Amino acid sequence: MLRSILFSAALSACALCLASWSIETDHSTEETHGLFEIREEARRFISQENAKGPQQWEVLEPNLKTLVPRCAVPLETQWTPKSLGRSKPSVMVICTAAVPNSVMKDWDVHVPVERKPKAE
């Protein structure tokens, strides 16, 4: 019985922590690159793409499970190549050199995009 109560209390506390987390609060730290900054880089890329022509795009949220080390160099962006087999369009946010860590030396995060509805 006591175990059940403790488990319920721990689960409730965990749920409160997760409920207060969002991309808006997931900023970069010394060790990790935040999803907020990754999404903002994708937004800058899409803003430039939207200025080029009639097709208008909107940036969606990156996968919330993504965790990558902080990038040591400026991020790069490009359209995700079709050859990677993704079913929907996305922007690749690329880090060519992460801060030294034991997990990965570089990374890329695919941020989904969708066409904006045409204004009538």
Tab-separated table of C-alpha atoms in Angstrom:
chain	number	residue	atom	x	y	z
A	1	MET	CA	0.000	0.000	0.000
A	2	LEU	CA	2.773	2.417	0.946
A	3	ARG	CA	4.607	1.569	-2.273
A	4	SER	CA	1.491	2.358	-4.274
A	5	ILE	CA	1.114	5.743	-2.575
A	6	LEU	CA	4.786	6.592	-3.140
A	7	PHE	CA	4.541	5.549	-6.785
A	8	SER	CA	1.444	7.724	-7.271
A	9	ALA	CA	3.153	10.700	-5.632
A	10	ALA	CA	6.266	10.276	-7.778
A	11	LEU	CA	4.169	9.944	-10.926
A	12	SER	CA	2.232	13.112	-10.079
A	13	ALA	CA	5.450	15.049	-9.487
A	14	CYS	CA	6.842	13.784	-12.783
A	15	ALA	CA	3.683	14.823	-14.637
A	16	LEU	CA	3.925	18.342	-13.199
A	17	CYS	CA	7.530	18.649	-14.382
A	18	LEU	CA	6.654	17.470	-17.872
A	19	ALA	CA	3.619	19.739	-18.065
A	20	SER	CA	5.798	22.789	-17.372
A	21	TRP	CA	8.334	21.857	-20.070
A	22	SER	CA	8.002	23.121	-23.624
A	23	ILE	CA	10.172	24.075	-26.562
A	24	GLU	CA	9.808	27.692	-25.417
A	25	THR	CA	11.729	26.826	-22.232
A	26	ASP	CA	14.207	24.349	-23.773
A	27	HIS	CA	17.162	26.684	-24.292
A	28	SER	CA	20.774	25.699	-24.851
A	29	THR	CA	23.022	24.967	-21.891
A	30	GLU	CA	26.786	24.458	-21.704
A	31	GLU	CA	26.269	20.777	-22.556
A	32	THR	CA	23.166	20.613	-24.779
A	33	HIS	CA	21.737	22.529	-27.704
A	34	GLY	CA	18.158	23.564	-26.970
A	35	LEU	CA	15.207	22.752	-29.191
A	36	PHE	CA	14.206	26.431	-28.994
A	37	GLU	CA	17.400	27.516	-30.782
A	38	ILE	CA	17.145	24.636	-33.256
A	39	ARG	CA	13.568	25.597	-34.148
A	40	GLU	CA	14.533	29.287	-34.446
A	41	GLU	CA	17.296	28.387	-36.898
A	42	ALA	CA	14.751	26.453	-38.994
A	43	ARG	CA	12.422	29.481	-38.843
A	44	ARG	CA	15.186	31.774	-40.158
A	45	PHE	CA	15.798	29.385	-43.055
A	46	ILE	CA	12.091	29.164	-43.911
A	47	SER	CA	11.735	32.951	-43.704
A	48	GLN	CA	14.443	33.261	-46.379
A	49	GLU	CA	12.810	30.538	-48.487
A	50	ASN	CA	9.382	32.195	-48.213
A	51	ALA	CA	10.891	35.473	-49.473
A	52	LYS	CA	12.083	33.723	-52.669
A	53	GLY	CA	8.751	32.766	-54.141
A	54	PRO	CA	5.046	32.099	-53.986
A	55	GLN	CA	5.254	28.843	-52.023
A	56	GLN	CA	4.926	29.660	-48.318
A	57	TRP	CA	6.020	27.320	-45.521
A	58	GLU	CA	5.464	27.160	-41.782
A	59	VAL	CA	7.853	25.543	-39.301
A	60	LEU	CA	6.392	22.907	-36.975
A	61	GLU	CA	7.910	21.556	-33.766
A	62	PRO	CA	11.013	19.350	-33.789
A	63	ASN	CA	10.714	15.952	-32.120
A	64	LEU	CA	10.487	16.674	-28.398
A	65	LYS	CA	12.568	13.566	-27.617
A	66	THR	CA	15.589	15.055	-29.385
A	67	LEU	CA	18.657	15.633	-27.219
A	68	VAL	CA	21.907	16.759	-28.838
A	69	PRO	CA	25.190	18.169	-27.521
A	70	ARG	CA	25.800	21.882	-27.862
A	71	CYS	CA	27.203	22.950	-31.206
A	72	ALA	CA	30.651	24.569	-31.167
A	73	VAL	CA	30.172	26.283	-34.552
A	74	PRO	CA	27.270	28.220	-36.099
A	75	LEU	CA	24.365	26.000	-37.135
A	76	GLU	CA	23.694	25.369	-40.821
A	77	THR	CA	20.333	24.736	-42.478
A	78	GLN	CA	19.071	23.198	-45.691
A	79	TRP	CA	16.071	21.352	-47.052
A	80	THR	CA	16.203	17.701	-46.006
A	81	PRO	CA	17.192	15.745	-49.135
A	82	LYS	CA	14.483	13.466	-50.534
A	83	SER	CA	17.126	10.727	-50.695
A	84	LEU	CA	16.871	10.371	-46.906
A	85	GLY	CA	13.387	8.966	-47.407
A	86	ARG	CA	11.395	11.278	-45.166
A	87	SER	CA	7.708	11.229	-46.048
A	88	LYS	CA	7.081	14.941	-45.414
A	89	PRO	CA	9.141	18.055	-46.122
A	90	SER	CA	11.505	19.188	-43.394
A	91	VAL	CA	14.476	21.421	-42.744
A	92	MET	CA	17.768	19.941	-41.589
A	93	VAL	CA	19.443	21.942	-38.856
A	94	ILE	CA	23.063	20.814	-38.975
A	95	CYS	CA	25.903	21.006	-36.475
A	96	THR	CA	29.228	20.128	-38.091
A	97	ALA	CA	31.202	20.221	-34.814
A	98	ALA	CA	29.688	19.615	-31.393
A	99	VAL	CA	31.475	20.608	-28.196
A	100	PRO	CA	33.712	17.733	-27.079
A	101	ASN	CA	31.602	14.933	-25.597
A	102	SER	CA	31.514	11.137	-25.507
A	103	VAL	CA	28.318	10.765	-27.554
A	104	MET	CA	28.615	12.448	-30.974
A	105	LYS	CA	30.949	14.776	-32.841
A	106	ASP	CA	28.287	16.227	-35.156
A	107	TRP	CA	24.520	15.996	-35.612
A	108	ASP	CA	21.499	17.040	-37.602
A	109	VAL	CA	17.916	17.552	-36.490
A	110	HIS	CA	15.022	17.377	-38.939
A	111	VAL	CA	12.394	20.032	-38.239
A	112	PRO	CA	9.101	19.368	-40.058
A	113	VAL	CA	7.448	22.065	-42.145
A	114	GLU	CA	4.110	22.356	-43.899
A	115	ARG	CA	2.707	24.601	-46.582
A	116	LYS	CA	0.780	27.579	-45.309
A	117	PRO	CA	-2.817	27.641	-46.478
A	118	LYS	CA	-3.327	30.057	-49.371
A	119	ALA	CA	-4.991	33.315	-48.410
A	120	GLU	CA	-8.236	33.739	-50.306
